[in-house]
Amino acid sequence: MYRTALDLTLDAPALTAALVDFPSVSGTEKPLADAIEEALRELPHLTVDRHGNNVVARTHLGRTERVVLAGHIDTVPIADNVPSRLDGNGILWGCGTSDMKSGVAVQLRIAATVPEPNRDLTFVFYDNEEVAAHLNGLGHVAEAHPGWLEGDFAVLLEPSDAQVEGGCQGTLRVHLRTKGERAHSARSWMGSNAIHAAGPILARLASYEPRRPVIDGLEYREGLNAVGIEGGVATNVIPDECTVVVNYRYAPDRSMAEAEAHVREVFADCGVSEIVVDDHTGGALPGLSHPAAAAFMAAVGGTAQPKFGWTDVSRFSALGVPAVNYGPGDALFAHKRDEHVAVDKITHCEERLRDWLTS
Amino acid sequence: MYRTALDLTLDAPALTAALVDFPSVSGTEKPLADAIEEALRELPHLTVDRHGNNVVARTHLGRTERVVLAGHIDTVPIADNVPSRLDGNGILWGCGTSDMKSGVAVQLRIAATVPEPNRDLTFVFYDNEEVAAHLNGLGHVAEAHPGWLEGDFAVLLEPSDAQVEGGCQGTLRVHLRTKGERAHSARSWMGSNAIHAAGPILARLASYEPRRPVIDGLEYREGLNAVGIEGGVATNVIPDECTVVVNYRYAPDRSMAEAEAHVREVFADCGVSEIVVDDHTGGALPGLSHPAAAAFMAAVGGTAQPKFGWTDVSRFSALGVPAVNYGPGDALFAHKRDEHVAVDKITHCEERLRDWLTS
């Protein structure tokens, strides 16, 4: 038996299975973080740092470029899908197979098997990605030890179906409020109906034409949608307030300030009495024109795709590190009971990254 | 001291104060029902029946007409406004002064002081009017002992500011549902937004022109209003369902079936996937053309007003008994902390009713 809890001599698919069988639902990552730290400390070419349940390992070879390979070690709650199961068609099933223990396995394999990479490497394993943003371990490391995350380029091994996904869109959530005046509904003319007043907001949303800008050759796709609506005091009262919760997903050529200004402009003449920003995280430009990114693209092949959802590449972007998503999982099956990953995708990603870092 | 808990020799304003000082919030009416029953049983010209906390007292003089005087004995919860307080301007303050212990006091005074009325009299004192309709004592009596409520005409002593209010409007509550298809809000084009789909419903409501029909000389005023709206799954999900709760208050020339058909027609082309009737109580025609009502109007004077809100006159209407509201309280101050009644209105109502029943 291997002398640490995680056996880094396993191939990447087998290591993925071992990681899935080592549960680490958000908030319970400590044992897995301990095992990862322990395994990495066995590797003489790496220095290892730890902050909470976040582990950062680095080479110090004096290369001209430094590349960050990052992944979160937590999963959503288990849904009768642990332990993992490999079927006869080369599909590995289980919680985290796709999002993103297969990516973490690839990180660990590169760490263990590429002692002299052509670029200095930083491996980041962090916790609490699947829960509220303020708990996110990558954010905590960025705040406490920004130096640990320095680099010329970052690859997040989030599920991207072994395609490069560049940048990510921003997401802004606002509350649009309309006001009215209460009255008994038997004498409705004595009041003013705030729910009726929300009609123009919904009409504007329904007719809104989202942009599809092309950035670095990638076509992004925006969206402006009501994700909630609430109004009403009692069933016999004309309501004096109604709130429409709107989510604006926007392409990374727009700054946070521009995104907010755009939303205010869209609803400028809809009778909104108040706009409150409830949540806002900016997008990240794909950064594919950076030389390190170009070399990466050439090595892994394929055509880069835009990332529509918000991901932690935005955190690297905020630190000035261009970042992409590139991992073996398939986002379509993330967070699902039937989560799975194709074993050949895991091997493919591992090989492409190794080629890039050793050629 | 008077030998029963309620002293029916007090004048109506003093009796109102005594009733206010005898709390009877909905659900706790038993002591007051006991006191009313006890006091009425002292009156030899009345027979007294009881069902739960509902008390019915009747004369049996063989008159050609029978008139029902009805009132509820419960109040909304006390709001630091008990005991009652009479100010120097002849205003009596306190919980139930307006709605409707002043009316109950007038009933009790007529019962006590008109032993030989020109019409047979039925006095109804019932519980749980201020809470859910299925608890309403008048409804319970109507179901268990419909004979107790027989009559040619009924006066409900609900607050009407000493004006006759004829009939009442119906109230229909429906849930209008729109459907969509869920998707992640970062890929909104994969779904269909049910909140956006509610836009045409709100637009229709905002542009709706309510009727103002004239019935028996009274102008009613309808209203069609959203009283609630709810939609949304999570802040990053395109919602697949939205519900608009609509309250239709309609004039009593429209039957319940006609009211439902009207609402369905109004929203016929608004993309509603489902209409569910949540609650419906019909209106009541004013019935002012009935001879007993005409005699009543002549006796009490003034001009009848339409009743916009729904009241228990509708229950009498359903039993085939034309009914009006006529009481000393002012509905505008019902259910309020500063609930009050003018003493001279109490005396006025008592005198007008006595004149009608003795002339």
XYZ file of C-alpha atoms in Angstrom:
718
model
C 0.000 0.000 0.000
C 1.105 3.535 -0.864
C 2.409 5.291 2.224
C 0.164 8.411 1.994
C -3.652 8.593 1.834
C -3.563 9.573 -1.844
C -1.522 7.439 -4.237
C -0.147 9.777 -6.928
C 1.288 6.860 -8.888
C -2.222 5.882 -9.980
C -3.147 6.968 -13.493
C -5.454 10.008 -13.702
C -8.752 8.060 -14.124
C -7.950 5.810 -11.162
C -6.880 8.835 -9.131
C -10.188 10.528 -10.061
C -12.058 7.507 -8.699
C -9.997 7.605 -5.505
C -10.797 11.311 -5.067
C -14.539 10.714 -5.638
C -14.420 7.970 -3.019
C -12.902 10.520 -0.617
C -16.002 12.730 -0.033
C -15.410 16.464 0.305
C -18.750 18.240 0.171
C -18.332 21.994 0.654
C -17.492 22.713 4.286
C -16.007 19.260 4.907
C -12.834 19.529 2.782
C -10.273 19.325 5.593
C -9.458 15.581 5.364
C -8.969 15.810 1.600
C -6.923 19.012 1.901
C -4.761 17.189 4.483
C -4.281 14.242 2.115
C -3.398 16.497 -0.825
C -0.929 18.492 1.279
C 0.651 15.287 2.575
C 1.008 13.807 -0.918
C 2.488 17.012 -2.369
C 5.017 17.338 0.465
C 6.469 14.034 -0.713
C 7.482 15.697 -3.988
C 10.958 17.265 -3.565
C 10.603 19.651 -6.555
C 7.692 21.508 -4.953
C 7.307 23.902 -2.035
C 3.962 23.614 -0.338
C 1.944 26.327 1.418
C -1.380 26.101 3.132
C -4.060 28.635 4.102
C -7.117 27.122 5.768
C -8.081 24.176 3.618
C -6.365 25.631 0.589
C -3.086 24.103 -0.600
C -0.646 25.827 -2.966
C 2.417 24.006 -4.359
C 5.077 25.637 -6.543
C 8.213 24.888 -8.522
C 11.059 27.390 -8.324
C 13.096 26.699 -11.451
C 13.643 30.272 -12.553
C 11.720 29.800 -15.789
C 10.706 32.935 -17.719
C 7.028 32.113 -17.397
C 4.897 30.834 -14.550
C 1.651 28.956 -15.140
C -1.054 28.352 -12.537
C -3.125 25.165 -12.587
C -6.083 25.582 -10.251
C -9.052 23.559 -9.104
C -11.531 23.376 -6.273
C -11.617 20.252 -4.150
C -15.192 20.520 -2.858
C -18.329 19.050 -4.419
C -22.047 19.669 -4.186
C -23.874 17.318 -1.783
C -23.724 13.632 -2.589
C -26.878 12.267 -4.236
C -26.609 8.503 -3.866
C -23.667 8.695 -6.275
C -20.677 7.751 -4.117
C -18.653 5.535 -4.322
C -17.686 5.969 -7.942
C -18.452 3.330 -10.548
C -16.621 2.660 -13.805
C -18.880 1.146 -16.438
C -17.943 -0.998 -19.433
C -17.996 1.972 -21.804
C -15.182 3.851 -20.105
C -17.491 6.195 -18.203
C -16.746 6.944 -14.563
C -19.872 7.807 -12.568
C -20.138 9.618 -9.253
C -20.327 12.911 -7.360
C -17.509 15.191 -8.480
C -16.381 13.031 -11.412
C -17.077 15.964 -13.724
C -17.038 18.948 -11.345
C -14.168 18.646 -10.747
C -12.233 15.788 -9.212
C -11.152 14.628 -12.665
C -9.544 18.060 -13.078
C -7.945 17.818 -9.632
C -6.603 14.359 -10.548
C -4.984 15.845 -13.664
C -3.423 18.622 -11.547
C -2.036 16.072 -9.085
C -0.685 13.861 -11.898
C 1.114 16.816 -13.518
C 2.507 17.784 -10.114
C 3.782 14.249 -9.518
C 5.125 13.453 -12.987
C 6.554 16.704 -14.369
C 9.414 17.603 -12.017
C 11.166 19.809 -14.585
C 8.484 21.704 -16.516
C 9.428 24.228 -19.213
C 7.472 26.852 -17.271
C 7.403 27.277 -13.525
C 4.215 25.799 -12.130
C 1.841 26.750 -9.358
C -0.792 24.249 -8.282
C -3.767 25.619 -6.382
C -6.276 23.357 -4.602
C -9.040 25.313 -2.886
C -12.251 24.827 -0.962
C -15.839 26.111 -0.943
C -16.291 26.879 -4.610
C -19.794 25.384 -4.717
C -21.227 27.675 -2.048
C -21.544 31.402 -1.360
C -18.868 33.529 -3.046
C -17.583 34.962 0.243
C -16.555 31.446 1.375
C -14.558 30.677 -1.772
C -11.037 29.502 -0.873
C -9.428 30.972 -3.972
C -10.791 34.343 -2.922
C -9.379 33.860 0.584
C -5.909 32.985 -0.770
C -6.029 35.926 -3.190
C -6.718 38.221 -0.262
C -4.288 36.740 2.281
C -1.419 35.675 0.002
C -1.789 37.240 -3.447
C 1.859 36.382 -4.165
C 1.022 32.683 -4.108
C -1.207 33.170 -7.153
C 1.189 35.217 -9.284
C 1.688 33.949 -12.798
C 1.597 34.738 -16.507
C -1.337 32.523 -17.295
C -3.784 30.330 -15.409
C -5.712 27.225 -16.327
C -8.741 26.359 -14.247
C -9.510 22.672 -14.624
C -13.283 23.223 -14.358
C -15.391 20.948 -16.563
C -15.182 22.223 -20.158
C -15.435 18.924 -22.027
C -11.702 19.103 -22.836
C -12.260 22.315 -24.814
C -10.647 25.618 -23.965
C -13.229 28.071 -22.661
C -12.002 31.617 -22.580
C -12.838 34.253 -19.987
C -16.282 34.395 -18.458
C -19.312 36.611 -18.462
C -20.153 38.980 -15.648
C -23.308 38.669 -13.609
C -25.272 41.527 -12.111
C -28.401 41.130 -10.046
C -30.634 44.108 -9.368
C -33.934 44.625 -7.626
C -36.325 46.868 -9.529
C -39.013 48.263 -7.263
C -42.302 49.853 -8.172
C -44.378 51.775 -5.672
C -48.113 52.232 -5.301
C -50.572 53.102 -2.615
C -52.484 50.649 -0.482
C -56.262 50.534 -0.457
C -58.920 47.935 0.211
C -59.419 45.953 -2.992
C -63.175 46.632 -2.735
C -62.310 50.315 -3.236
C -59.346 49.930 -5.516
C -59.727 53.414 -7.011
C -58.590 54.803 -3.662
C -55.138 53.250 -4.184
C -52.514 52.674 -6.835
C -51.429 49.177 -7.826
C -47.656 48.547 -7.678
C -47.977 45.143 -9.375
C -49.727 46.682 -12.367
C -46.894 49.216 -12.421
C -44.406 46.377 -12.977
C -46.000 45.585 -16.355
C -43.678 47.888 -18.344
C -40.629 46.225 -16.729
C -41.776 42.784 -17.860
C -42.650 44.103 -21.320
C -39.170 45.618 -21.611
C -37.558 42.348 -20.536
C -39.645 40.358 -23.024
C -38.641 42.607 -25.920
C -34.978 43.019 -24.922
C -32.485 41.908 -27.553
C -29.299 40.651 -25.892
C -25.898 41.376 -27.458
C -23.680 38.681 -28.932
C -20.293 40.409 -29.095
C -17.205 38.697 -30.517
C -14.104 39.077 -28.317
C -10.735 37.482 -29.187
C -12.636 35.463 -31.765
C -15.174 34.132 -29.251
C -18.858 34.905 -29.539
C -20.369 35.693 -26.146
C -24.078 35.688 -25.500
C -25.683 38.008 -23.006
C -28.995 37.645 -21.230
C -31.284 39.960 -19.283
C -33.869 38.068 -17.299
C -36.288 38.313 -14.448
C -35.306 35.563 -12.007
C -37.866 36.532 -9.389
C -40.889 38.695 -8.785
C -42.747 39.400 -5.599
C -45.614 41.643 -4.675
C -48.743 41.663 -2.583
C -49.818 42.572 0.941
C -52.992 40.548 1.462
C -55.602 39.144 -0.863
C -57.922 42.095 -0.251
C -55.359 44.892 -0.443
C -54.125 46.885 -3.425
C -50.354 46.344 -3.155
C -48.080 49.323 -2.626
C -44.842 47.581 -3.620
C -43.600 45.077 -6.145
C -40.041 43.875 -6.722
C -38.684 42.346 -9.909
C -35.303 40.634 -9.474
C -33.336 40.879 -12.700
C -30.140 39.050 -13.603
C -27.928 40.560 -16.302
C -25.291 38.212 -17.696
C -22.911 40.256 -19.769
C -19.918 39.761 -22.006
C -16.474 40.651 -20.612
C -15.969 43.621 -22.930
C -18.247 45.509 -20.579
C -16.978 46.784 -17.242
C -19.000 46.477 -14.074
C -19.799 50.192 -14.188
C -20.892 49.905 -17.812
C -23.102 46.934 -16.979
C -24.864 48.829 -14.206
C -25.296 51.888 -16.391
C -26.750 49.731 -19.151
C -29.359 48.182 -16.849
C -30.363 51.591 -15.518
C -30.735 52.829 -19.072
C -32.801 49.837 -20.195
C -35.380 50.442 -17.461
C -35.139 54.242 -17.460
C -38.713 54.865 -18.635
C -40.451 51.853 -17.077
C -41.786 53.569 -13.978
C -39.195 52.005 -11.670
C -39.053 53.867 -8.366
C -35.814 52.308 -7.146
C -33.002 50.139 -8.518
C -30.902 48.307 -5.936
C -27.794 46.323 -6.878
C -28.080 43.058 -4.970
C -25.014 41.228 -6.272
C -22.384 41.913 -8.902
C -19.284 40.105 -10.107
C -17.470 41.237 -13.201
C -16.570 39.144 -16.206
C -13.103 38.175 -17.399
C -11.672 38.787 -20.845
C -10.539 35.593 -22.572
C -6.954 36.858 -22.806
C -6.236 34.477 -25.655
C -3.938 37.019 -27.293
C -1.428 36.664 -24.461
C 1.678 34.703 -25.673
C 1.341 32.110 -22.901
C -2.291 31.570 -23.863
C -1.423 31.284 -27.537
C 1.198 28.635 -26.784
C -1.329 26.829 -24.640
C -3.929 26.898 -27.409
C -1.384 25.571 -29.901
C -0.476 22.725 -27.528
C -3.962 21.591 -26.536
C -5.509 22.144 -29.962
C -9.174 22.622 -30.768
C -11.045 25.910 -30.981
C -11.589 28.034 -27.923
C -15.179 28.532 -26.815
C -16.643 31.402 -24.863
C -17.591 30.706 -21.229
C -21.096 31.940 -20.536
C -21.281 31.158 -16.845
C -19.289 32.987 -14.205
C -16.243 31.056 -12.971
C -13.176 31.662 -10.865
C -11.184 32.699 -13.959
C -12.643 36.073 -13.074
C -10.661 36.027 -9.805
C -7.405 35.452 -11.733
C -8.405 38.132 -14.186
C -8.827 40.532 -11.266
C -5.260 39.657 -10.174
C -4.017 40.458 -13.678
C -3.519 36.810 -14.660
C -5.197 35.809 -17.946
C -7.081 32.568 -17.367
C -9.051 29.917 -19.206
C -11.125 26.894 -18.264
C -9.822 23.581 -19.520
C -10.900 20.365 -17.861
C -12.090 16.859 -18.689
C -15.574 17.063 -17.164
C -18.760 18.086 -18.927
C -20.546 21.026 -17.295
C -23.902 19.725 -18.499
C -23.673 16.882 -15.984
C -22.251 18.862 -13.101
C -24.405 18.909 -9.925
C -26.522 16.065 -11.239
C -27.318 12.681 -9.797
C -26.001 11.091 -12.999
C -22.758 13.083 -12.954
C -20.043 11.299 -14.920
C -16.879 11.782 -16.937
C -15.372 9.943 -19.885
C -12.093 8.305 -18.886
C -10.505 9.095 -22.259
C -11.179 12.824 -21.697
C -9.251 12.686 -18.424
C -6.292 11.009 -20.124
C -6.523 13.415 -23.058
C -6.374 16.518 -20.855
C -3.500 15.130 -18.828
C -1.515 14.342 -21.995
C -2.186 17.726 -23.613
C -1.101 19.615 -20.497
C 2.012 17.456 -20.109
C 2.948 18.038 -23.777
C 2.532 21.780 -23.320
C 4.628 21.850 -20.153
C 7.434 19.585 -21.379
C 7.778 20.240 -25.113
C -76.494 46.698 40.178
C -78.349 45.130 37.283
C -78.894 41.428 37.869
C -77.370 40.149 34.577
C -73.905 40.791 33.160
C -75.309 43.131 30.501
C -77.584 45.950 31.586
C -80.113 46.515 28.774
C -81.575 49.532 30.572
C -78.480 51.537 29.673
C -78.895 53.849 26.705
C -77.337 52.662 23.447
C -74.073 54.654 23.734
C -73.492 53.458 27.311
C -74.360 49.922 26.271
C -71.853 50.218 23.413
C -69.168 51.189 25.928
C -70.110 48.241 28.149
C -69.841 45.886 25.166
C -66.441 47.290 24.169
C -65.264 46.778 27.753
C -66.341 43.124 27.440
C -63.641 41.883 25.001
C -64.711 39.351 22.384
C -61.947 38.971 19.839
C -62.840 36.335 17.231
C -62.617 32.890 18.797
C -63.203 34.157 22.334
C -66.871 35.170 22.029
C -68.357 32.642 24.464
C -68.546 34.870 27.578
C -70.211 37.653 25.596
C -72.584 35.205 23.865
C -73.478 33.863 27.325
C -74.159 37.379 28.604
C -76.296 38.267 25.570
C -78.280 35.036 25.853
C -78.814 35.600 29.564
C -79.991 39.179 29.061
C -82.371 38.234 26.233
C -83.885 35.371 28.206
C -85.062 37.994 30.710
C -87.318 39.471 28.018
C -90.684 37.663 28.081
C -91.708 38.695 24.524
C -88.787 36.812 22.952
C -87.928 33.169 22.442
C -84.201 32.540 22.477
C -82.245 29.882 20.577
C -78.556 29.199 20.593
C -76.175 27.397 18.241
C -72.556 27.459 19.335
C -71.824 31.058 20.278
C -74.625 32.350 18.087
C -77.799 33.624 19.733
C -81.131 34.109 17.922
C -84.114 35.772 19.628
C -87.555 36.123 18.046
C -90.975 37.635 18.591
C -93.999 35.552 17.604
C -96.761 38.107 17.195
C -98.245 36.799 13.957
C -97.357 39.969 12.045
C -97.564 39.877 8.220
C -93.888 40.688 7.885
C -90.792 39.520 9.704
C -87.645 41.613 9.872
C -84.198 40.341 10.836
C -81.716 42.575 12.701
C -78.309 40.950 12.627
C -74.825 41.697 13.893
C -71.592 39.966 14.713
C -70.315 40.098 18.271
C -66.620 39.501 17.570
C -63.915 42.094 16.956
C -60.460 42.141 15.407
C -57.606 41.891 17.945
C -57.389 44.660 20.510
C -54.720 47.287 19.756
C -54.230 49.118 23.043
C -57.753 50.459 22.565
C -59.704 48.794 25.371
C -61.306 49.895 27.668
C -63.421 52.398 25.773
C -63.064 56.121 26.260
C -65.694 58.807 25.697
C -64.157 62.163 24.848
C -65.633 65.599 25.331
C -66.817 65.794 21.714
C -69.198 62.887 21.979
C -66.848 60.414 20.364
C -66.535 56.946 21.861
C -63.118 55.357 21.210
C -62.151 51.698 21.396
C -61.916 48.322 19.687
C -65.293 47.449 18.198
C -66.888 50.851 18.758
C -67.485 51.109 15.018
C -67.284 47.468 13.877
C -69.731 46.722 15.338
C -70.550 46.835 19.023
C -72.468 50.081 18.517
C -74.692 48.143 16.076
C -75.046 45.283 18.550
C -75.994 47.791 21.244
C -78.749 49.156 18.982
C -80.008 45.598 18.357
C -80.111 44.893 22.089
C -81.851 48.190 22.827
C -84.564 47.472 20.217
C -84.962 43.965 21.628
C -85.328 45.325 25.147
C -87.540 48.334 24.422
C -89.876 47.313 21.573
C -91.961 44.455 22.986
C -94.783 44.910 20.472
C -93.201 45.818 17.120
C -95.334 46.344 14.022
C -93.356 43.590 12.302
C -92.204 40.356 13.855
C -88.534 40.650 14.760
C -85.620 38.267 14.686
C -82.391 39.296 16.397
C -79.251 37.458 15.333
C -75.968 37.762 17.255
C -73.199 35.709 15.688
C -69.504 34.991 16.064
C -66.358 34.811 13.926
C -67.214 37.380 11.272
C -63.716 38.895 11.300
C -61.929 35.664 10.407
C -62.068 32.992 7.683
C -65.445 32.671 5.969
C -65.868 29.017 6.936
C -65.863 29.984 10.641
C -68.596 32.619 10.262
C -71.377 32.004 12.783
C -74.099 33.370 10.507
C -73.084 30.782 7.934
C -73.203 28.053 10.586
C -76.706 29.073 11.678
C -77.865 29.298 8.051
C -76.694 25.751 7.502
C -77.891 24.192 10.765
C -81.123 26.149 11.364
C -82.130 28.052 8.216
C -85.615 28.519 9.677
C -84.199 30.775 12.398
C -83.156 33.277 9.724
C -86.400 33.405 7.757
C -87.761 36.854 7.095
C -88.973 39.356 4.526
C -86.109 41.763 4.965
C -82.869 41.938 6.922
C -80.841 44.795 8.327
C -77.218 44.132 9.125
C -75.986 46.706 11.620
C -72.482 46.791 10.132
C -70.808 50.234 10.130
C -72.366 52.315 7.350
C -72.160 55.761 8.932
C -75.908 55.690 9.557
C -76.556 55.499 5.815
C -78.369 52.633 4.140
C -75.984 50.592 2.036
C -77.717 48.284 -0.378
C -76.561 44.846 -1.391
C -72.888 44.130 -1.780
C -70.399 43.388 -4.505
C -69.141 39.899 -5.233
C -65.489 38.987 -4.893
C -63.664 36.484 -7.014
C -60.024 35.564 -6.572
C -58.209 33.682 -9.299
C -54.648 32.530 -9.821
C -53.371 33.164 -13.332
C -50.378 30.986 -14.110
C -47.836 31.342 -16.852
C -45.459 28.577 -17.761
C -41.908 28.608 -19.075
C -38.937 26.333 -19.140
C -36.070 26.353 -16.656
C -32.510 27.007 -17.727
C -29.385 28.395 -16.108
C -29.562 32.174 -16.338
C -26.077 32.182 -17.896
C -27.648 30.325 -20.846
C -31.077 31.906 -20.800
C -31.738 31.157 -24.476
C -32.008 27.485 -23.528
C -35.151 28.233 -21.490
C -38.317 30.289 -21.566
C -39.079 32.932 -18.947
C -42.463 32.562 -17.205
C -42.126 35.931 -15.435
C -41.650 37.736 -18.745
C -44.735 35.847 -19.932
C -46.776 37.525 -17.182
C -46.195 40.948 -18.788
C -49.358 40.848 -20.928
C -51.445 40.014 -17.839
C -50.159 43.087 -16.001
C -50.621 45.233 -19.106
C -54.212 44.036 -19.405
C -54.867 44.795 -15.730
C -53.364 48.266 -16.047
C -55.569 49.129 -19.036
C -58.754 47.485 -17.728
C -61.738 49.809 -17.442
C -64.002 48.672 -14.600
C -67.789 48.942 -14.944
C -69.905 51.315 -12.863
C -73.402 49.876 -13.285
C -76.484 51.456 -11.683
C -78.741 48.963 -9.892
C -81.910 50.014 -8.026
C -80.608 53.553 -8.330
C -77.231 52.736 -6.739
C -74.003 53.146 -8.668
C -71.653 50.231 -8.025
C -67.970 50.337 -8.826
C -66.084 47.291 -9.897
C -62.358 46.619 -9.718
C -59.992 44.119 -11.271
C -56.628 44.041 -9.516
C -53.534 42.019 -8.987
C -53.260 41.500 -5.238
C -50.217 39.251 -5.442
C -47.533 38.033 -7.799
C -44.932 35.363 -7.292
C -42.333 33.792 -9.514
C -38.749 32.608 -9.408
C -36.809 29.430 -8.667
C -33.353 30.682 -7.736
C -31.368 33.781 -8.613
C -29.491 31.941 -11.385
C -32.425 30.095 -12.925
C -34.820 31.147 -15.680
C -38.184 30.630 -13.944
C -40.656 28.136 -15.341
C -43.695 29.399 -13.485
C -45.233 32.672 -12.395
C -48.548 33.250 -10.636
C -50.544 36.456 -10.626
C -53.304 36.547 -7.994
C -56.175 38.659 -9.245
C -59.154 39.918 -7.265
C -62.296 40.827 -9.189
C -64.812 42.865 -7.200
C -68.025 42.939 -9.181
C -71.449 44.511 -9.025
C -74.359 42.295 -7.960
C -76.066 42.358 -11.366
C -73.498 39.787 -12.397
C -73.873 36.158 -11.304
C -70.933 34.157 -10.041
C -70.813 32.229 -13.328
C -70.873 35.472 -15.308
C -68.072 36.903 -13.170
C -65.850 33.878 -13.801
C -66.628 33.947 -17.524
C -65.765 37.635 -17.644
C -62.373 37.120 -16.014
C -61.565 34.257 -18.378
C -62.510 36.452 -21.312
C -60.436 39.422 -20.122
C -57.277 37.302 -19.988
C -58.134 35.076 -22.978
C -55.238 36.228 -25.168
C -52.640 37.008 -22.489
C -50.727 33.734 -22.675
C -52.169 32.390 -19.423
C -51.588 28.651 -19.169
C -53.993 28.049 -16.319
C -56.698 29.922 -14.418
C -57.565 28.553 -10.990
C -60.444 29.944 -8.938
C -59.084 30.330 -5.425
C -62.033 31.918 -3.683
C -65.426 33.187 -4.775
C -68.405 34.677 -3.003
C -71.266 36.177 -4.953
C -72.690 39.638 -4.534
C -76.128 40.573 -3.272
C -78.641 42.725 -5.082
C -79.703 45.761 -3.056
C -83.330 44.604 -3.058
C -84.513 48.152 -2.421
C -87.591 47.582 -4.570
C -88.978 45.111 -2.021
C -91.936 46.704 -0.111
C -90.341 46.062 3.275
C -87.144 47.744 2.084
C -89.068 50.688 0.678
C -90.834 51.184 4.006
C -87.492 50.940 5.763
C -85.936 53.540 3.460
C -88.884 55.870 4.039
C -88.505 55.483 7.819
C -84.755 55.929 8.125
C -84.483 58.596 5.427
C -81.410 59.559 3.496
C -80.269 58.163 0.185
C -79.187 54.574 -0.112
C -75.553 54.003 -1.049
C -74.058 51.026 -2.810
C -71.935 48.689 -0.686
C -68.625 48.011 -2.385
C -67.162 45.536 0.053
C -68.501 42.055 0.573
C -70.618 41.660 3.697
C -72.906 39.094 5.246
C -75.906 40.644 3.462
C -74.824 38.215 0.757
C -75.651 35.304 3.093
C -79.196 36.639 3.590
C -79.485 37.201 -0.132
C -78.559 33.541 -0.683
C -81.408 32.601 1.702
C -83.824 34.711 -0.331
C -83.965 37.537 2.215
C -83.267 41.027 0.809
C -80.795 42.751 3.090
C -79.078 46.082 3.645
C -76.357 47.434 5.881
C -77.398 50.146 8.286
C -75.333 50.847 11.359
C -73.858 53.745 13.341
C -70.174 52.946 12.847
C -67.912 54.302 10.126
C -66.236 51.587 8.041
C -63.252 53.853 7.401
C -62.193 53.451 11.026
C -62.953 49.765 11.386
C -59.969 47.571 12.312
C -57.888 50.590 13.222
C -56.144 51.532 16.405
C -58.100 54.800 16.432
C -61.465 53.080 15.912
C -64.298 55.251 17.173
C -67.965 56.075 16.753
C -70.000 59.248 17.195
C -72.454 58.852 20.038
C -75.128 60.815 18.183
C -74.969 58.317 15.290
C -75.723 55.482 17.697
C -78.725 57.308 19.086
C -79.842 58.308 15.591
C -79.812 54.717 14.307
C -81.640 53.441 17.371
C -84.355 56.093 17.003
C -84.811 55.546 13.257
C -85.149 51.790 13.700
C -87.566 52.224 16.592
C -89.684 54.624 14.525
C -89.800 52.170 11.642
C -90.767 49.265 13.892
C -93.376 51.112 15.960
C -94.991 53.620 13.619
